[in-house]
PDB file of C-alpha atoms and ligand atoms in Angstrom:
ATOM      1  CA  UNK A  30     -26.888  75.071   3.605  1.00 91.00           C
ATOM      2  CA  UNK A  31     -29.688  74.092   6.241  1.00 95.00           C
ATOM      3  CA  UNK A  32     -32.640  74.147   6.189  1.00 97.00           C
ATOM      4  CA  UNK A  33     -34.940  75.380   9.213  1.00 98.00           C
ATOM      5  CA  UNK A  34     -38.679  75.595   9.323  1.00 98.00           C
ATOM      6  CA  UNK A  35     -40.136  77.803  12.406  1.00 98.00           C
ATOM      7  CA  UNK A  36     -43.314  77.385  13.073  1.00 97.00           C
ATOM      8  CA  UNK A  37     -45.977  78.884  15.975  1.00 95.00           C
ATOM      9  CA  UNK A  38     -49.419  80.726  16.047  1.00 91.00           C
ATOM     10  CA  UNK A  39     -50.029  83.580  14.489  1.00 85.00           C
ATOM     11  CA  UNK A  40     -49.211  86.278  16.782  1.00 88.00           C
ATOM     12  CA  UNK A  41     -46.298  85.077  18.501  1.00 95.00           C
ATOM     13  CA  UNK A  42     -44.181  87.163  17.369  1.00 96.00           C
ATOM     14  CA  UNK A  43     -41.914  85.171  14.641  1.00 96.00           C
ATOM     15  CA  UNK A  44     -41.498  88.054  12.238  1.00 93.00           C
ATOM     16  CA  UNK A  45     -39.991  90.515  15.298  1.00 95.00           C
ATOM     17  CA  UNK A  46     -37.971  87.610  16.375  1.00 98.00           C
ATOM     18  CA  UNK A  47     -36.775  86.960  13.250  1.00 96.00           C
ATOM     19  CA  UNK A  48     -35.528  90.517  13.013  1.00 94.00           C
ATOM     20  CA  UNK A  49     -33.338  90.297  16.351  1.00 97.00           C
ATOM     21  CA  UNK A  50     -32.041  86.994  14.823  1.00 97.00           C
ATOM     22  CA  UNK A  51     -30.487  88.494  12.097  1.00 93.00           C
ATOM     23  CA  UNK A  52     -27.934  90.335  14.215  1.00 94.00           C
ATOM     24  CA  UNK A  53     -26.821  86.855  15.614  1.00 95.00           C
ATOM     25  CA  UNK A  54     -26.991  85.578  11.626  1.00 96.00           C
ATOM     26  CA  UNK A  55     -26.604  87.975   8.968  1.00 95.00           C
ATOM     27  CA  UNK A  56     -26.711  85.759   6.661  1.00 93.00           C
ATOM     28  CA  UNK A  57     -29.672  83.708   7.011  1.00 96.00           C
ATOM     29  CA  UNK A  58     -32.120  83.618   4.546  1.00 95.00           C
ATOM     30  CA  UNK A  59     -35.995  84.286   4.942  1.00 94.00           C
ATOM     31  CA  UNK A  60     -37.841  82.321   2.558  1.00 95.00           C
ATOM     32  CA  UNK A  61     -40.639  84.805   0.591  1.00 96.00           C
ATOM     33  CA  UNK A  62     -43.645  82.585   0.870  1.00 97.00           C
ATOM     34  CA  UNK A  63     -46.160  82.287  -2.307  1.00 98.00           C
ATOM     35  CA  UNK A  64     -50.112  83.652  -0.916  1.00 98.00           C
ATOM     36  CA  UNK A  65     -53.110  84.558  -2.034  1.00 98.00           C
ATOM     37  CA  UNK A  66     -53.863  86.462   0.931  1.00 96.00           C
ATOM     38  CA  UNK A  67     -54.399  90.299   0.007  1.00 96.00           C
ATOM     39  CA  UNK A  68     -51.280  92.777   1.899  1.00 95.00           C
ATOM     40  CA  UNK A  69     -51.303  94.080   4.929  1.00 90.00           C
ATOM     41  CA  UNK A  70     -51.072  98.088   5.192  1.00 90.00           C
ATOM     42  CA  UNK A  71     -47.082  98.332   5.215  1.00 92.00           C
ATOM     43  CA  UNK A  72     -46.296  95.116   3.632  1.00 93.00           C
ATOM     44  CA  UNK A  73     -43.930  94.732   0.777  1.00 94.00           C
ATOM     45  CA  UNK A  74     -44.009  92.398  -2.070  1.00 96.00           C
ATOM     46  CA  UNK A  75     -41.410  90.325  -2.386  1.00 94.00           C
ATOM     47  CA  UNK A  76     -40.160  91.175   0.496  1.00 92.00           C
ATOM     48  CA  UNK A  77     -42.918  89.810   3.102  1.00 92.00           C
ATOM     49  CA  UNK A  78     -44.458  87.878   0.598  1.00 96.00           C
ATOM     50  CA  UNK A  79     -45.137  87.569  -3.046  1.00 97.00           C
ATOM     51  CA  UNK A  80     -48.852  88.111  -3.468  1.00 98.00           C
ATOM     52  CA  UNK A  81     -50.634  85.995  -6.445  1.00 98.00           C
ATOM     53  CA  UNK A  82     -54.351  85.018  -7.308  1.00 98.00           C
ATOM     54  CA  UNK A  83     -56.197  81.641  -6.413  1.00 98.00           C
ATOM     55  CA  UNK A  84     -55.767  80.247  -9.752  1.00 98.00           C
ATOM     56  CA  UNK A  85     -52.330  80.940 -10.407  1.00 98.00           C
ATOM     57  CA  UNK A  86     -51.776  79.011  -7.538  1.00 98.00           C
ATOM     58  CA  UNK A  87     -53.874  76.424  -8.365  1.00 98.00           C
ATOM     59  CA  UNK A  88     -51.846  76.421 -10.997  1.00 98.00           C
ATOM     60  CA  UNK A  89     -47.989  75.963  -9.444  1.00 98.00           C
ATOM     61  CA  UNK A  90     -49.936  73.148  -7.330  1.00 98.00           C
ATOM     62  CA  UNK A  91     -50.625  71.101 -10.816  1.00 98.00           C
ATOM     63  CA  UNK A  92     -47.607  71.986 -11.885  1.00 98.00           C
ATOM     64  CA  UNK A  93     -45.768  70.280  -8.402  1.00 97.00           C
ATOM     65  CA  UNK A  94     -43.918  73.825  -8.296  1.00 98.00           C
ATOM     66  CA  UNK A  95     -43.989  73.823  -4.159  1.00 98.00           C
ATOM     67  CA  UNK A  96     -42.053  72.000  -1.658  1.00 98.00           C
ATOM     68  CA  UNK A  97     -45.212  72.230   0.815  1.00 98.00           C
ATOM     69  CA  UNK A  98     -48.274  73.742   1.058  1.00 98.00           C
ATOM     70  CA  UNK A  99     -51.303  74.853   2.502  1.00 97.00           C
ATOM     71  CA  UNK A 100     -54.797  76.676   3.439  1.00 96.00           C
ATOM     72  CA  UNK A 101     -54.243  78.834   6.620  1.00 89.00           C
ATOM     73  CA  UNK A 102     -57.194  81.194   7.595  1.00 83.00           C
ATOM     74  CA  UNK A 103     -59.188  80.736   4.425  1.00 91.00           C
ATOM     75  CA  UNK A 104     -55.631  81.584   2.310  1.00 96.00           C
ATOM     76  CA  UNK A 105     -53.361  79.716  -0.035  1.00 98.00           C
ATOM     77  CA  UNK A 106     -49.684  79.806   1.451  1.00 98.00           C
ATOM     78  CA  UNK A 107     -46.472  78.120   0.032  1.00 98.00           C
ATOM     79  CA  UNK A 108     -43.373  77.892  -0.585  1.00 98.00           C
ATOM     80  CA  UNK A 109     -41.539  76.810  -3.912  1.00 97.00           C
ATOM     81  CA  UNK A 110     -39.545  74.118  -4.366  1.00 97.00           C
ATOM     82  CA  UNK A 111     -37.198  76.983  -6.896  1.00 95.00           C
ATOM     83  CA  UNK A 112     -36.301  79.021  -3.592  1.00 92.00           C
ATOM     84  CA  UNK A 113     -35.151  76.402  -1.329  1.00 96.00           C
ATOM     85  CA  UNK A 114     -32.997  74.075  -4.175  1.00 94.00           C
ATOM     86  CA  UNK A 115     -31.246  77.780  -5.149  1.00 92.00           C
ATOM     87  CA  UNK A 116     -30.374  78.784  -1.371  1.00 91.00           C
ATOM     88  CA  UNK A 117     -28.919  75.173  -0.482  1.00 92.00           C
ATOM     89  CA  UNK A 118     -27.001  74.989  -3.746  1.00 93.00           C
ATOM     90  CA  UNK A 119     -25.575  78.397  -2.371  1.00 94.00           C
ATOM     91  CA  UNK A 120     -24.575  76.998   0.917  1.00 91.00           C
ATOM     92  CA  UNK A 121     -27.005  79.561   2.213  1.00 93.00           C
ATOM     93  CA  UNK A 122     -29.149  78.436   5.623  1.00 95.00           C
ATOM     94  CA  UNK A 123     -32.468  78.950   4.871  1.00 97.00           C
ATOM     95  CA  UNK A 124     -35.505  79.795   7.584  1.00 97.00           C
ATOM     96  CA  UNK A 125     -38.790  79.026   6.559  1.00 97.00           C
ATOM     97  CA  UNK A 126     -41.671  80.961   8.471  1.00 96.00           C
ATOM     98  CA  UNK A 127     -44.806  78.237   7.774  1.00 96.00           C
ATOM     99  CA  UNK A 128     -47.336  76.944   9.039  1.00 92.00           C
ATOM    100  CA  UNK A 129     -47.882  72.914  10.839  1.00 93.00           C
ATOM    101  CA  UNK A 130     -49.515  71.622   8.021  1.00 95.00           C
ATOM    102  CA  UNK A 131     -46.653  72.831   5.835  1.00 97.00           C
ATOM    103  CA  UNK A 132     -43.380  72.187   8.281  1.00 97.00           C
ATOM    104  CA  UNK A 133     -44.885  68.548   8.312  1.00 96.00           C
ATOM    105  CA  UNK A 134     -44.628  68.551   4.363  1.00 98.00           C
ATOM    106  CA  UNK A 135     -41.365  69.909   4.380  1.00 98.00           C
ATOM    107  CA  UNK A 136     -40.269  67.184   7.549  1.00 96.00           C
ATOM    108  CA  UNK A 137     -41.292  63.786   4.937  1.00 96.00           C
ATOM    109  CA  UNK A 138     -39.820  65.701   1.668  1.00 95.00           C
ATOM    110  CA  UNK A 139     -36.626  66.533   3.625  1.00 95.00           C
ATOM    111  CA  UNK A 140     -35.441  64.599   6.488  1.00 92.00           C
ATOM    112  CA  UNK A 141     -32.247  66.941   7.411  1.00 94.00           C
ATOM    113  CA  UNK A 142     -34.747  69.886   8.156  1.00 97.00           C
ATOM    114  CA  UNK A 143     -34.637  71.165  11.168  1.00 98.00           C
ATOM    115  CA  UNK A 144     -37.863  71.669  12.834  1.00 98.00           C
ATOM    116  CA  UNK A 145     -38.778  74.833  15.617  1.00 98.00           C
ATOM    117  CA  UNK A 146     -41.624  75.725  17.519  1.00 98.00           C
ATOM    118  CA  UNK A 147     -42.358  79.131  18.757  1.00 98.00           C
ATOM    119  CA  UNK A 148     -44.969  78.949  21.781  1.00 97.00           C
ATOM    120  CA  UNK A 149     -46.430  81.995  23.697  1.00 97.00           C
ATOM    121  CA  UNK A 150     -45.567  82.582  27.441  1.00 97.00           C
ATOM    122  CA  UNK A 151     -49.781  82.533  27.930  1.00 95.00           C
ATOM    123  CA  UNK A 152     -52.510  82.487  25.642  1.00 91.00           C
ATOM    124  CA  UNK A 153     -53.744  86.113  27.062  1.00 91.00           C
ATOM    125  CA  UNK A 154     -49.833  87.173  26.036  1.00 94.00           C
ATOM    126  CA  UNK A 155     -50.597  85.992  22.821  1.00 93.00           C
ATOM    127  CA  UNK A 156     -54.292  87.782  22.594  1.00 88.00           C
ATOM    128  CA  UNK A 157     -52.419  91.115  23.367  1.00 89.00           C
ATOM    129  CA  UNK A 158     -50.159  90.720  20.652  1.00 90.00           C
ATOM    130  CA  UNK A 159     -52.446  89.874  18.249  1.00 85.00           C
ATOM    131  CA  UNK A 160     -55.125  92.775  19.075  1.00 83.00           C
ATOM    132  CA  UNK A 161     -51.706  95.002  19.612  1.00 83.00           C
ATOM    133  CA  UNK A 162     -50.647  94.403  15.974  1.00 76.00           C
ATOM    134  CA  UNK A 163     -54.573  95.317  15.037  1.00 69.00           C
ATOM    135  CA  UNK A 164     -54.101  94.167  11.762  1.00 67.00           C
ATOM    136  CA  UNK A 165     -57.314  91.769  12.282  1.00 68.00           C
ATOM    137  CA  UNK A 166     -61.002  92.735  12.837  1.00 76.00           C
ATOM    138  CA  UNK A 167     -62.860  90.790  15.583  1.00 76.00           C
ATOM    139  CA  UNK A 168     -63.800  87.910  13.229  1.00 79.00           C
ATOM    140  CA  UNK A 169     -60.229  87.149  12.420  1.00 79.00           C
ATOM    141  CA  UNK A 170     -58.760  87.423  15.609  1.00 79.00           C
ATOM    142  CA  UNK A 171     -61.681  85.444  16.867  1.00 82.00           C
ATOM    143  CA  UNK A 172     -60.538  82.767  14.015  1.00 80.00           C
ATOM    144  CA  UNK A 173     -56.667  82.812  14.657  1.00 80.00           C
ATOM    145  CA  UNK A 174     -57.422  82.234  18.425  1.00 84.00           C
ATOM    146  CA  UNK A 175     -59.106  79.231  17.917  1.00 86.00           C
ATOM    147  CA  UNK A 176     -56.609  77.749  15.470  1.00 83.00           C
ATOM    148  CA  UNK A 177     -53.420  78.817  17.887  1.00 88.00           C
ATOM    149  CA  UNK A 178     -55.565  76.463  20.835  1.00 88.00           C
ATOM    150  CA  UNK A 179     -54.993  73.810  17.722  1.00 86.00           C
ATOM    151  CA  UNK A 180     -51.504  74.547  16.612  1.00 88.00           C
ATOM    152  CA  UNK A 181     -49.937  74.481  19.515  1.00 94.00           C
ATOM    153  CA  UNK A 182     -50.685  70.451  19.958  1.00 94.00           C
ATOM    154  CA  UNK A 183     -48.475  70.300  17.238  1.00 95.00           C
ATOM    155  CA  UNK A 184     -45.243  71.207  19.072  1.00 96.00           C
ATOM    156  CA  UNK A 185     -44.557  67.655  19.504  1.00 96.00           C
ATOM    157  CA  UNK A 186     -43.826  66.959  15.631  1.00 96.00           C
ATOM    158  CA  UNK A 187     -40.748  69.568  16.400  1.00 98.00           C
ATOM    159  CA  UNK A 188     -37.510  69.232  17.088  1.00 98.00           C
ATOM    160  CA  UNK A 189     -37.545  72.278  19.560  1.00 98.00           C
ATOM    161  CA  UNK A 190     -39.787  74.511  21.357  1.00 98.00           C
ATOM    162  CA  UNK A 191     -38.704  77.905  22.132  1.00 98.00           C
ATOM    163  CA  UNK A 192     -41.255  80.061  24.021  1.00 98.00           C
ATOM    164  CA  UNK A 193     -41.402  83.699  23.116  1.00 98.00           C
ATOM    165  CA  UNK A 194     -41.294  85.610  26.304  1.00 98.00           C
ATOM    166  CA  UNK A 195     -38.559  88.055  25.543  1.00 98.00           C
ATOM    167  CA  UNK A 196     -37.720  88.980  22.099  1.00 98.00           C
ATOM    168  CA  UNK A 197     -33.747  88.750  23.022  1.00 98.00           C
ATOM    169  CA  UNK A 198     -33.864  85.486  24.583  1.00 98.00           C
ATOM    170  CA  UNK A 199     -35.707  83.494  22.083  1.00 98.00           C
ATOM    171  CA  UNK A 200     -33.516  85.138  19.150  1.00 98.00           C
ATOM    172  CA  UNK A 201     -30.557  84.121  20.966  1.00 98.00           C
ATOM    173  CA  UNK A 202     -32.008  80.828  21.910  1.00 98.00           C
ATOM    174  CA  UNK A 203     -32.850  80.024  17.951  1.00 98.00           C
ATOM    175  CA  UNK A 204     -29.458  81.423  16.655  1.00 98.00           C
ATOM    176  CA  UNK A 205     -28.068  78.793  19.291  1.00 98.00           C
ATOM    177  CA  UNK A 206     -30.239  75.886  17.965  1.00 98.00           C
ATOM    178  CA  UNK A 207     -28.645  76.975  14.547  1.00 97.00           C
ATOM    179  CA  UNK A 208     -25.159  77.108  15.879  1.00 96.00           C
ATOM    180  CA  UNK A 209     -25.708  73.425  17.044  1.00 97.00           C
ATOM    181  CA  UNK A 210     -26.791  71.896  14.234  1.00 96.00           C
ATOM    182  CA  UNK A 211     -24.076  73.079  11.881  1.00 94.00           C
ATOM    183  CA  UNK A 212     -21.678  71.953  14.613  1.00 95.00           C
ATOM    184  CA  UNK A 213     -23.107  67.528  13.873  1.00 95.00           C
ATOM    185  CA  UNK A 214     -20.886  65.095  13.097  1.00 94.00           C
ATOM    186  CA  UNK A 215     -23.468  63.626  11.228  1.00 91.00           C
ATOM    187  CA  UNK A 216     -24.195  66.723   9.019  1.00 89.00           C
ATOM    188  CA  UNK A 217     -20.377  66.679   7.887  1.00 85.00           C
ATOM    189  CA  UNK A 218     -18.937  69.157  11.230  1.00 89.00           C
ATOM    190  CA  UNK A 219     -15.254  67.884  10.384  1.00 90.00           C
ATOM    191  CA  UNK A 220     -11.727  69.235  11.768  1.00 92.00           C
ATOM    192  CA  UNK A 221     -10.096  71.719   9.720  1.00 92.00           C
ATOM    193  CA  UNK A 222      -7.992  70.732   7.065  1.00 91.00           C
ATOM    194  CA  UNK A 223      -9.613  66.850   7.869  1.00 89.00           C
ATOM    195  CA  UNK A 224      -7.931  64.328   5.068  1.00 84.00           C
ATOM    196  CA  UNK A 225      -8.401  60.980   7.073  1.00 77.00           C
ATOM    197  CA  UNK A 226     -10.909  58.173   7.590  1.00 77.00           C
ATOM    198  CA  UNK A 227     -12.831  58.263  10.224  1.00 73.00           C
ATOM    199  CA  UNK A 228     -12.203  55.553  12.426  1.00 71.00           C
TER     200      UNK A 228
HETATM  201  P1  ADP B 306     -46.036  86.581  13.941  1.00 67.28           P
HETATM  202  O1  ADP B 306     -44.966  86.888  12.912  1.00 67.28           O
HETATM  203  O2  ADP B 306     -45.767  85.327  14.709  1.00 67.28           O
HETATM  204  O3  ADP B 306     -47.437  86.604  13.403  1.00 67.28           O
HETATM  205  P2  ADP B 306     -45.344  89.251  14.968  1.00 67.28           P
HETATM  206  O4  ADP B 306     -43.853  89.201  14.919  1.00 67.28           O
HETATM  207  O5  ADP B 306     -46.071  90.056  13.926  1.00 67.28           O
HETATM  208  O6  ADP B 306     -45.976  87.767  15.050  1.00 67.28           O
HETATM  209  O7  ADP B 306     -45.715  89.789  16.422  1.00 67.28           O
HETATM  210  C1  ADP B 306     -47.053  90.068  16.807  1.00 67.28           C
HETATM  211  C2  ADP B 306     -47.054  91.252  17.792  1.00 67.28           C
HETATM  212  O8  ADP B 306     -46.472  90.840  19.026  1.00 67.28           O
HETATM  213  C3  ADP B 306     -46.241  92.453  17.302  1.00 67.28           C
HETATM  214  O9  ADP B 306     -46.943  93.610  17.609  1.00 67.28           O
HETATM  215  C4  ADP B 306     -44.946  92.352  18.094  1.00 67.28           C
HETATM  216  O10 ADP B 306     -44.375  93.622  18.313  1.00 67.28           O
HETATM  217  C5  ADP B 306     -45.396  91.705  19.402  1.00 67.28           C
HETATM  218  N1  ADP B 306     -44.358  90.861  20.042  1.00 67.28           N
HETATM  219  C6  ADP B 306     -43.555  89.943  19.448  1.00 67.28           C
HETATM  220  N2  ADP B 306     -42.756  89.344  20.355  1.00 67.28           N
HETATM  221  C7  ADP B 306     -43.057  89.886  21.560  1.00 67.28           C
HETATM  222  C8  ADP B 306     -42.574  89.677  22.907  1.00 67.28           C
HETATM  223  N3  ADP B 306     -41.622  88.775  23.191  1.00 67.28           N
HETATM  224  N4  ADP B 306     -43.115  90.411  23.894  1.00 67.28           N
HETATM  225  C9  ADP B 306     -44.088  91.320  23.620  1.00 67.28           C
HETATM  226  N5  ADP B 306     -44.592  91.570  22.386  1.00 67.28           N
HETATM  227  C10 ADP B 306     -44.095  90.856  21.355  1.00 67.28           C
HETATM  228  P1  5GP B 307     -49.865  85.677   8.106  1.00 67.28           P
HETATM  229  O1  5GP B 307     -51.086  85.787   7.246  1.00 67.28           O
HETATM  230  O2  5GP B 307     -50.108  86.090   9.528  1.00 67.28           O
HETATM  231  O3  5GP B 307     -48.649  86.320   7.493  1.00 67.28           O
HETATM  232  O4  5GP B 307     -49.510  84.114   8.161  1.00 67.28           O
HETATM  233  C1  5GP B 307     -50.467  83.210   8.583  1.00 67.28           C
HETATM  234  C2  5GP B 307     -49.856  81.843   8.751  1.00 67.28           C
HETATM  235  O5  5GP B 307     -49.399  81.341   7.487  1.00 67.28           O
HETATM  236  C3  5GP B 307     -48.641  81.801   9.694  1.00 67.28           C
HETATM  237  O6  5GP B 307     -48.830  80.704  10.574  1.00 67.28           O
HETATM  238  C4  5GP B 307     -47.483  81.564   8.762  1.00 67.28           C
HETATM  239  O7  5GP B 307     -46.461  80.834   9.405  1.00 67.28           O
HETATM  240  C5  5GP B 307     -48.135  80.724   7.673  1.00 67.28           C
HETATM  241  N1  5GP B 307     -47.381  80.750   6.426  1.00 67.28           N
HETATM  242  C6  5GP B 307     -46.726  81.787   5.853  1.00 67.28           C
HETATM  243  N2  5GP B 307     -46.126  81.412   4.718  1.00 67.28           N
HETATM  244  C7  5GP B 307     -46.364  80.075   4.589  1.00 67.28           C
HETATM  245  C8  5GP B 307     -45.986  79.104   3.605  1.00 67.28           C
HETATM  246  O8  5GP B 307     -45.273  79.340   2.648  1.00 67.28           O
HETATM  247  N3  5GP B 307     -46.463  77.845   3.807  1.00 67.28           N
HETATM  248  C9  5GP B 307     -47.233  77.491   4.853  1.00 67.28           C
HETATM  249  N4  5GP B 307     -47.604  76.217   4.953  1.00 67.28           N
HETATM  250  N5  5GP B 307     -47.612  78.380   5.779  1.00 67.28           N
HETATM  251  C10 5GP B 307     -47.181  79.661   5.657  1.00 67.28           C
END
């Protein structure tokens, strides 16, 4: 299995691309992120997250229990080492949905990662999502704003940038990215039936 970190402010619209992916790849995975955050109206545990307390976390931390991560909006976010070693073993591709500080983690633990970056068309595109969703009050958005001017600097730590005009186009361009990299040489891409040495 792969592994694929996508990455991009919040807002951008990586859950609802996501979504369209999955008719490209049905059988990606979606890594369930660890966070303290509290839910959103609508939002499922263990399915959008799994929701836990600040010292539990603290906790997995001291216990090196996470393959990355990291404080995002005054929250505790991150992913366990358990969920990616069990989808790999499986042969399963795995997406995560993290964070910079955390896709940087996850590029020095594990070099074969691939790395995406979802960018708005326009930072008044991405204000209209974000007050759209209206899942934030004015402090928040005020907050996220600011740290999407910062995270998107970061886009040159990626591998690819995909900007997320149309919700069709950057699925397919993703599940194409995907597609790619399971087609290298260097990851093992061999002709069926392939017995010989390589010359
Ligand atoms: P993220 O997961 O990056 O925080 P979401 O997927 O929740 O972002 O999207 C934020 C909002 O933007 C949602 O209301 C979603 O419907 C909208 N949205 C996502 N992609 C697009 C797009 N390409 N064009 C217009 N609106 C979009
Ligand atoms: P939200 O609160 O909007 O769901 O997510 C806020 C930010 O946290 C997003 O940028 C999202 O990518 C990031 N995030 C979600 N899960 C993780 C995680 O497991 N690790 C890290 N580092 N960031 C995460």
């Amino acid at each position: 299995g792969l592994l694929f970190v996508l990455s991009g402010p919040s807002g951008v619209g990586k859950g609802t691309v996501c979504e369209r992916l999955f008719l490209y790849r049905p059988s990606l995975q979606i890594s369930t992120s660890l966070t303290t955050r509290p839910p959103r109206p609508g939002e499922v545990a263990g399915r959008d997250y799994d929701f836990t307390t600040p010292a539990r976390f603290q906790e997995l931390i001291s216990e090196d229990a996470f393959l990355e991560w990291a404080v995002v909006h005054g929250h505790y976010y991150g992913t366990l080492k358990e969920t990616v070693e069990e989808n790999l073993a499986r042969g399963t591709d795995l997406l995560l949905e993290i964070d910079v500080q955390g896709a940087l983690q996850v590029r020095r633990r594990l070099a074969g990662a691939v790395l995406i970056f979802m960018a708005p068309p326009s930072m008044e595109a991405l204000y209209m999502r974000i007050a759209g969703r209206a899942t934030e009050d004015a402090a928040h958005m005020k907050r996220r704003l600011e740290a999407a001017q910062h995270e998107l600097a970061a886009y040159c730590h990626y591998d690819y940038l995909v900007v997320n005009d149309r919700v069709e186009e950057a699925a397919a361009s993703i599940s194409a990215i995907m597609e790619a990299e399971k087609c290298r040489v260097s990851r093992g891409a061999r002709p069926p039936g392939w017995g010989g040495e390589e010359r």
